[in-house]
CSV table of C-alpha atoms in Angstrom, one decimal:
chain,number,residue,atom,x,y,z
A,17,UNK,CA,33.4,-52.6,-18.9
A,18,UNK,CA,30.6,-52.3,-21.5
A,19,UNK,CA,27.2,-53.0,-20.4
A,20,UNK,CA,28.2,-51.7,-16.9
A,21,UNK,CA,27.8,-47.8,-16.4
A,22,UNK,CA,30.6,-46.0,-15.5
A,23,UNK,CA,31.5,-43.9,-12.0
A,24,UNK,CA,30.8,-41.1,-13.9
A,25,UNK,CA,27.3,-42.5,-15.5
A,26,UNK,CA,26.3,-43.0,-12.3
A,27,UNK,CA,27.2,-39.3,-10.9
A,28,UNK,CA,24.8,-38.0,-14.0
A,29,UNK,CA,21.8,-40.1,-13.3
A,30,UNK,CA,22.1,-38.6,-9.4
A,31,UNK,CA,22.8,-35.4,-10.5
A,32,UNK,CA,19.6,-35.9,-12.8
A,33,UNK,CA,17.4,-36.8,-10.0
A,34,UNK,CA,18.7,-33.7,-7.9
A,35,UNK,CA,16.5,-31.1,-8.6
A,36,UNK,CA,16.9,-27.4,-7.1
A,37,UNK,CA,14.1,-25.6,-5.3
A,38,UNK,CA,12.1,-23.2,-7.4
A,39,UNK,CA,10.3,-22.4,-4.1
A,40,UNK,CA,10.8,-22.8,-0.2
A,41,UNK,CA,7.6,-23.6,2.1
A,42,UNK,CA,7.7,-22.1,5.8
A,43,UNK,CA,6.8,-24.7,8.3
A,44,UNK,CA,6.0,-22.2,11.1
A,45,UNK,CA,4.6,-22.7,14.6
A,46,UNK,CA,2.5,-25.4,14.1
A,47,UNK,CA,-0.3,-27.8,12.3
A,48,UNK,CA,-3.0,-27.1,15.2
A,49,UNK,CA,-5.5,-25.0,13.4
A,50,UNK,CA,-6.8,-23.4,16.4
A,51,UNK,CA,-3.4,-22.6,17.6
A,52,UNK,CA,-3.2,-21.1,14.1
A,53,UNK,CA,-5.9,-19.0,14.7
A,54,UNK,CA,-5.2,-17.9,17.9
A,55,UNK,CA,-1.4,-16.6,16.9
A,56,UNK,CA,-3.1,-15.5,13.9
A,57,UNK,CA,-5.2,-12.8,15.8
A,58,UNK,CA,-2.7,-12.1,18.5
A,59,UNK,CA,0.0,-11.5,15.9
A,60,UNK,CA,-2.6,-9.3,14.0
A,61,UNK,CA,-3.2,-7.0,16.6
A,62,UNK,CA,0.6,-7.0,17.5
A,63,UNK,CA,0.9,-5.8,14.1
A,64,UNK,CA,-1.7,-3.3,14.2
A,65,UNK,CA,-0.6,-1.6,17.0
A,66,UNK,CA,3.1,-1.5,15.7
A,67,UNK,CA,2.0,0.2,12.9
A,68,UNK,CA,-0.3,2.7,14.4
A,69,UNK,CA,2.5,3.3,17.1
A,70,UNK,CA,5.4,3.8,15.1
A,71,UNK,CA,3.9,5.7,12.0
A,72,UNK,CA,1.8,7.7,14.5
A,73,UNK,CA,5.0,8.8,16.1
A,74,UNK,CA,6.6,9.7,12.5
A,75,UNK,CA,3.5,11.9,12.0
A,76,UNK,CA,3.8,13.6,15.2
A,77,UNK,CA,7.2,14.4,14.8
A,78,UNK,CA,6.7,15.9,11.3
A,79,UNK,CA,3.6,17.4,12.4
A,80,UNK,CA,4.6,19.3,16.1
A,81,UNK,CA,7.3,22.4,16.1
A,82,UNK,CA,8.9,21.3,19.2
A,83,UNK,CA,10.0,18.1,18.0
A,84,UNK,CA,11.8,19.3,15.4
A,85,UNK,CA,15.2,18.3,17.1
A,86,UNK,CA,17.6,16.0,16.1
A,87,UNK,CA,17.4,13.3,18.6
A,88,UNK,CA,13.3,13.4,17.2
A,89,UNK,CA,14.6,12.9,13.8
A,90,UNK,CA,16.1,10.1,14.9
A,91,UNK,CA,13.6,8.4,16.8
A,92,UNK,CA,11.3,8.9,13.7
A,93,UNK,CA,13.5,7.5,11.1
A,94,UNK,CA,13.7,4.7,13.6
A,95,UNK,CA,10.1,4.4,13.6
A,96,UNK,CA,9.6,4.2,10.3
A,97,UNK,CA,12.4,1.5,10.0
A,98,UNK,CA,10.6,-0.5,12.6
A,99,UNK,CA,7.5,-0.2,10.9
A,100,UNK,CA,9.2,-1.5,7.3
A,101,UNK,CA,11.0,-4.4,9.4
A,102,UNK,CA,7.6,-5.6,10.9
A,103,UNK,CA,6.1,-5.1,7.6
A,104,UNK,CA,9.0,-7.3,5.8
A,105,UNK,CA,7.6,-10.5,7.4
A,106,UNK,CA,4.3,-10.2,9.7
A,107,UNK,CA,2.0,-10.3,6.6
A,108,UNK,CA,3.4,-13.7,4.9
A,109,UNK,CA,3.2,-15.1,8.4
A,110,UNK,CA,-0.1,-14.0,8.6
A,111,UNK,CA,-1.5,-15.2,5.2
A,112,UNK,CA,0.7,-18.7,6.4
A,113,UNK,CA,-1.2,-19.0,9.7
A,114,UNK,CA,-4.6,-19.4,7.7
A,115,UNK,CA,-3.8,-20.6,4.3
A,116,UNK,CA,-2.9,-24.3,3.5
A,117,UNK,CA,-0.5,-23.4,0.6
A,118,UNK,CA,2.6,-22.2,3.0
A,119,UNK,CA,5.1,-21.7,0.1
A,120,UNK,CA,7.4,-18.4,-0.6
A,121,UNK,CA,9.6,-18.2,-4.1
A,122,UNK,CA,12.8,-18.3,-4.3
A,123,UNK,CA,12.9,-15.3,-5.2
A,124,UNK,CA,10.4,-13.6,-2.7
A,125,UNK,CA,12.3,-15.7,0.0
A,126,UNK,CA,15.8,-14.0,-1.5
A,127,UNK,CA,14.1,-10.8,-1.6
A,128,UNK,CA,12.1,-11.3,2.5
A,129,UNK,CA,16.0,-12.1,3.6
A,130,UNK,CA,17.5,-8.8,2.3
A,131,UNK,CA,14.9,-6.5,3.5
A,132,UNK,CA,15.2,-8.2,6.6
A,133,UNK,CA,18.4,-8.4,7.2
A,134,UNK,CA,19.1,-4.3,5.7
A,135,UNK,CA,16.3,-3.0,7.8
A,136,UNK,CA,17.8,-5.4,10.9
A,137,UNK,CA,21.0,-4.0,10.3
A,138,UNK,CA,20.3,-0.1,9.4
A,139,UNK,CA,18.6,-0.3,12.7
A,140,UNK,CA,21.8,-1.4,14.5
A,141,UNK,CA,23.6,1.4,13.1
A,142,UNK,CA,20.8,3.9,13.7
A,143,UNK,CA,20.8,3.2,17.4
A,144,UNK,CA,24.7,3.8,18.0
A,145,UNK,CA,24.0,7.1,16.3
A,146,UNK,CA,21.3,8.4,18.4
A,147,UNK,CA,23.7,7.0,21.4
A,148,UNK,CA,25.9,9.5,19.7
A,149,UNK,CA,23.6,12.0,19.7
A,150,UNK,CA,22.4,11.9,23.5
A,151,UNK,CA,26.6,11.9,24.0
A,152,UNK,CA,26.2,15.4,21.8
A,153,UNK,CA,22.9,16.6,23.4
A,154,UNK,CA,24.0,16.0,27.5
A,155,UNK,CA,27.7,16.8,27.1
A,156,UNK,CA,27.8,20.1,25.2
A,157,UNK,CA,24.2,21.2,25.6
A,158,UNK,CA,24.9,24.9,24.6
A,159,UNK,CA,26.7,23.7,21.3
A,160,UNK,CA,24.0,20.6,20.5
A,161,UNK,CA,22.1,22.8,17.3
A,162,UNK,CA,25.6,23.7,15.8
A,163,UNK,CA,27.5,20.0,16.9
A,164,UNK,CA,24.4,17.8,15.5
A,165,UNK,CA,22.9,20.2,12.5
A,166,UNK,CA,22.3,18.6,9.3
A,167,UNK,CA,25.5,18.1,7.6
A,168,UNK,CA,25.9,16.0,10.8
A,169,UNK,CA,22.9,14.0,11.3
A,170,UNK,CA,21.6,13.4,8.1
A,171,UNK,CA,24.6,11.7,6.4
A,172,UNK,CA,24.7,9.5,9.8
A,173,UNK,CA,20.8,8.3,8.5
A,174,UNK,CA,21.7,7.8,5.2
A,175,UNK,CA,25.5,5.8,6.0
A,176,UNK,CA,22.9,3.5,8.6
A,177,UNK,CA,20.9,2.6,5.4
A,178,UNK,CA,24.0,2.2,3.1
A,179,UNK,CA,25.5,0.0,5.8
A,180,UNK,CA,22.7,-2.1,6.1
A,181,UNK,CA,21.9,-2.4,2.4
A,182,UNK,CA,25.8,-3.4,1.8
A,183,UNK,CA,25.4,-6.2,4.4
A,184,UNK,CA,22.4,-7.5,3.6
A,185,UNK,CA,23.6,-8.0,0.2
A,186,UNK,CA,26.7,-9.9,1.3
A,187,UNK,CA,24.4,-12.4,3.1
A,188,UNK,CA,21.8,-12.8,0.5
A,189,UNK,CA,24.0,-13.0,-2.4
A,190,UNK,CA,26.4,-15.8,-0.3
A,191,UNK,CA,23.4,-17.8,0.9
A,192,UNK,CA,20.9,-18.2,-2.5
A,193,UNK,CA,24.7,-19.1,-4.2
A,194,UNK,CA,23.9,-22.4,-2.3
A,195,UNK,CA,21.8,-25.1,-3.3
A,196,UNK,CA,19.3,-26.6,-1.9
A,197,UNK,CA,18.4,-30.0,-3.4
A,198,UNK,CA,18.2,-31.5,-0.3
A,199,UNK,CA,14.8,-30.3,1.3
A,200,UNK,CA,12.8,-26.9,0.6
A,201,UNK,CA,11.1,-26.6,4.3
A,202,UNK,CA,12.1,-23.9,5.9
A,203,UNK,CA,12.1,-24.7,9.8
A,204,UNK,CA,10.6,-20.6,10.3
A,205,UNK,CA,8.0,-18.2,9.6
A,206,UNK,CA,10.3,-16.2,7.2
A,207,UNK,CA,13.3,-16.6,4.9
A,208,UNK,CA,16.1,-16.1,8.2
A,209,UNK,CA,19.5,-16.9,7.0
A,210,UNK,CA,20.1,-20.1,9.9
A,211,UNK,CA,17.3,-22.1,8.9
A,212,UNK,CA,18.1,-21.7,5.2
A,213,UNK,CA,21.5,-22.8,5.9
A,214,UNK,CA,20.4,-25.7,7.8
A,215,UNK,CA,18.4,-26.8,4.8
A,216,UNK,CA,21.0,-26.5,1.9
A,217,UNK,CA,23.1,-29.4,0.5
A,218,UNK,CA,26.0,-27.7,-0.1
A,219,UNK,CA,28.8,-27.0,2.5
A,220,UNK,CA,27.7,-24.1,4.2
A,221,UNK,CA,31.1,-23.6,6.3
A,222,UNK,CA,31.8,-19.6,4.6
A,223,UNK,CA,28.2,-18.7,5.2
A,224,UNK,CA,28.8,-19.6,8.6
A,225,UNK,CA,31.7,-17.4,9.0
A,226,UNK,CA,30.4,-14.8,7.2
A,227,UNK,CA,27.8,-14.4,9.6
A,228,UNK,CA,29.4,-14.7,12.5
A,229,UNK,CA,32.4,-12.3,11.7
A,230,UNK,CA,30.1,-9.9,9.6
A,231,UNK,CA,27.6,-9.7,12.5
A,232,UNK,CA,30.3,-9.6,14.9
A,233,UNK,CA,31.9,-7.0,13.6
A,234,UNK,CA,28.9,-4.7,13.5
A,235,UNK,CA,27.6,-5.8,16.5
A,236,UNK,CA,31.2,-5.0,18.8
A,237,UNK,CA,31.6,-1.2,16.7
A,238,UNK,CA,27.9,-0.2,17.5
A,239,UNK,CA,27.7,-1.6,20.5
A,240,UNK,CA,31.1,0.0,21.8
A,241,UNK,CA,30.0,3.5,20.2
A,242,UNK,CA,26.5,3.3,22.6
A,243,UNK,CA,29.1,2.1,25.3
A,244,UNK,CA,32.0,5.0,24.8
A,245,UNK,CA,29.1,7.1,24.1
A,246,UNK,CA,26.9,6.4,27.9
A,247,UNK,CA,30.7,6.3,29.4
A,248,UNK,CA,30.8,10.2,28.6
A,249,UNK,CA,27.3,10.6,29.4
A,250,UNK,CA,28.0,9.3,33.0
A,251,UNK,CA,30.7,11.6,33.2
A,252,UNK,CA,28.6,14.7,32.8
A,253,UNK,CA,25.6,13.6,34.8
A,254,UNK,CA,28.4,13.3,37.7
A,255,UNK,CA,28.8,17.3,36.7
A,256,UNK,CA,25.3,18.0,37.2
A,257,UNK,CA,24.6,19.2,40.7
A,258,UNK,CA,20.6,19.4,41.0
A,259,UNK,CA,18.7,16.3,41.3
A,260,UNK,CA,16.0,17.3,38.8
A,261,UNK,CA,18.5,17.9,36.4
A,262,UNK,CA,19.8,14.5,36.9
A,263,UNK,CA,16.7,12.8,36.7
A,264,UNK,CA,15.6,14.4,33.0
A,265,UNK,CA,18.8,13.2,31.9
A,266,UNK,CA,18.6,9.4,33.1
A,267,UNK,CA,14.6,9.9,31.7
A,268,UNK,CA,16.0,10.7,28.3
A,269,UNK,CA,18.6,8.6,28.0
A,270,UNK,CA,16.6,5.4,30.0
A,271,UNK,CA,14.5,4.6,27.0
A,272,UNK,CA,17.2,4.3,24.5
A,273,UNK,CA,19.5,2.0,26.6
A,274,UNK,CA,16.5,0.0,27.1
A,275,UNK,CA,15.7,-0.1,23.5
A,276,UNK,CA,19.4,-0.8,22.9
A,277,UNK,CA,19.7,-3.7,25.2
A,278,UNK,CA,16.8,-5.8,23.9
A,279,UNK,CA,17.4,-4.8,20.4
A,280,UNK,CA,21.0,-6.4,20.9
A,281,UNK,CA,21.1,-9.0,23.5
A,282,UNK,CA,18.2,-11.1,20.7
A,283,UNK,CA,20.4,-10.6,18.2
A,284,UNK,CA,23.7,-11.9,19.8
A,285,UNK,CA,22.1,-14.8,20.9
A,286,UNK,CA,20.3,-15.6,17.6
A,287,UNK,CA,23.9,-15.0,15.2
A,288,UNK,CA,26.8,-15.1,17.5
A,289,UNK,CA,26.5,-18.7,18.6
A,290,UNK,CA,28.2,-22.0,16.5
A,291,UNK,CA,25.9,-24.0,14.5
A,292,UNK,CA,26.0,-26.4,16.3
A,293,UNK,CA,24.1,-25.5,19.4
A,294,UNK,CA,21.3,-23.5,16.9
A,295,UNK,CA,17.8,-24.9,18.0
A,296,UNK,CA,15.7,-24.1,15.4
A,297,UNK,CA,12.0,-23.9,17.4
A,298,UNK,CA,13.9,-21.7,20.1
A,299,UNK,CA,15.7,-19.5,17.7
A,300,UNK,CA,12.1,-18.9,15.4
A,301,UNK,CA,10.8,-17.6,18.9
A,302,UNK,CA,13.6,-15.5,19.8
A,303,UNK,CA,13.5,-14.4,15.8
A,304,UNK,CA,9.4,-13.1,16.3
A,305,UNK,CA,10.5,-11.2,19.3
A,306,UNK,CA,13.1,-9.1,17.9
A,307,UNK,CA,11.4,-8.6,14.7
A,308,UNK,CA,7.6,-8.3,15.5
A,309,UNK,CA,7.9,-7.7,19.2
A,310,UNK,CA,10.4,-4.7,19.7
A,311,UNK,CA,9.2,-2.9,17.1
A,312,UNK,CA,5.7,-3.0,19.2
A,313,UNK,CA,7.7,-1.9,21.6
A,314,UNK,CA,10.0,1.0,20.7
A,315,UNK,CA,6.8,3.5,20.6
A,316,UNK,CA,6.2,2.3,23.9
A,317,UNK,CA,9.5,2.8,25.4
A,318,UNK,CA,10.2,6.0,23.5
A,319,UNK,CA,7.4,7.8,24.1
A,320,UNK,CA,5.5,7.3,27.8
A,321,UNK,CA,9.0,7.6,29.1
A,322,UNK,CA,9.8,10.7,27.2
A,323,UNK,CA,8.1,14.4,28.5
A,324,UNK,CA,7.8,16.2,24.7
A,325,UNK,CA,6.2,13.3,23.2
A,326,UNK,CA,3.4,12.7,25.6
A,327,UNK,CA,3.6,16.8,26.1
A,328,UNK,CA,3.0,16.7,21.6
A,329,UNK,CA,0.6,13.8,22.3
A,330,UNK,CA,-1.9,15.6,24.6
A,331,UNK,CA,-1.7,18.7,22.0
A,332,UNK,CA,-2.5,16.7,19.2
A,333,UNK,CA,-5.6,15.0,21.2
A,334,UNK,CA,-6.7,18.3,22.0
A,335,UNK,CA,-6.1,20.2,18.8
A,336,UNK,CA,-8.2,17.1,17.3
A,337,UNK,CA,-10.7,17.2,20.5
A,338,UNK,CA,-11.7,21.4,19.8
A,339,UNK,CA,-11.5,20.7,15.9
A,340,UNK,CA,-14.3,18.1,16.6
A,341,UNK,CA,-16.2,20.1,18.9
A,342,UNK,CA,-16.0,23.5,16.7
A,343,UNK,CA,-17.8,20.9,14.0
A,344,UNK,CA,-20.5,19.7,16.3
């Protein structure tokens, strides 16, 4: 009828007062500034120490002769990795804790989630390839140089980065195809892909699956190559008759299944769960462990429990220790 608008009149004026987010604003931990501060400096020195660890054990690697071994390449590349995931989000959170504008851009926030999720899932890889290489190392030890050489282990680096580039672009392509005209406060420290599903307005049902069936997927092949991998490891430990022989092998092989366990078990309880039971406040804490935390951790776990690194260690410290001295 004239003078009355139309169904469809009325779907263009909403759709004109729908606007879509140019920028996102992480809400974080909380508004009590000397909470702020407090995670502020506890999270810095987290930081600090994750970075000295892990690039400090990439130097020492490339630096000392006897840890130019596979399984050491390895643990290096991981430590670098673990140094770029930390770095990915711990210095926005930072900057957040202190500064009253919280806000990312849309596309820094696109561009936080696929670092985040390619260095997240590189690592996954990376860690059923070094379970591959302890299989390699303990159940052939005479044949280990030839078995794991170069044409062996550095295609299985470089396939862990092209795997977790490849995923990461599935994700971050499928979840900034959204909109999000709803809300633009994100419920996290950093761009995560949960919370940013939670705040679009469109039907986020294929993200959903996506995510679970993509990180599913990864996360059964990985973990069953570490588990088909340890099951052979068992088998020649059985095969090994003296104890000391035993115990070097459960040493070496100790700090990786630790590594492995934590590493996973965060990660299957952040992704592999329905929507409906995510708890946004729980799930940012769980989130800051696995990607702020471990990596803290890994140099920790890899190295006091491991005989050539702390062996490298005290060489370096001495090296440095009669350097200094011979100057003096």
């Amino acid at each position: 009828m004239p003078g009355f608008p139309s169904d469809l009149d009325l779907y263009g004026i909403q759709m004109k007062n729908v606007t879509e987010a140019t920028m996102f604003i992480l809400m974080g931990f909380t508004d009590d500034f000397e909470m702020q501060v407090f995670l502020f400096l506890l999270f810095l020195a987290i930081y600090l120490f994750t970075l000295i660890g892990n690039l400090g054990l990439v130097i020492l690697v490339i630096g000392e002769s006897r840890l130019h071994n596979p399984m050491y390449y390895f643990l290096s590349v991981l430590s670098f990795l673990d140094a770029c995931y930390s770095s990915v989000v711990t210095p926005k959170m930072l900057v957040n804790f202190l500064a009253e504008d919280k806000s990312i851009s849309y596309l820094g926030c696109a561009a936080q989630m696929l670092l985040f999720v390619t260095f997240g899932t590189t690592e996954c890889f990376l860690l059923a390839a070094m379970a591959y290489d302890r299989y390699v190392a303990i159940y052939n030890p005479l044949l280990y140089s030839v078995s794991m050489s170069p044409r062996v282990y550095v295609p299985l680096i470089v396939a862990s980065y092209v795997g977790g580039i490849l995923h990461a672009s599935v994700h971050t392509v499928a979840t900034f195809s959204l909109s999000f005209c709803a809300s633009n406060e994100i419920r996290h420290v950093f761009c995560d892909i949960p919370p940013l599903l939670a705040i679009s307005c469109s039907d986020t049902h294929t993200n959903q699956l996506l995510l679970f069936y993509f990180v599913g997927s990864i996360e059964i092949v990985t973990i069953l190559i570490v588990l088909i991998s340890y099951g052979f490891i068992v088998l020649a430990i059985l095969n090994i008759h003296s104890a000391e022989g035993r115990r070097k092998v459960f040493s070496t092989c100790g700090s990786h299944l630790t590594g492995v366990s934590i590493y996973h078990g965060t990660i299957l309880f952040i992704y592999m769960r329905p929507s409906s039971s995510y708890a946004l406040e729980h799930d940012m804490i769980v989130s800051i462990f696995y990607t702020i935390v471990i990596p803290m951790l890994n140099p920790i776990i890899y190295s006091l429990r491991n005989k050539d690194v702390k062996e490298a260690m005290k060489k370096l410290f001495m090296r440095n220790w009669f350097l200094s001295k011979t100057h003096n």
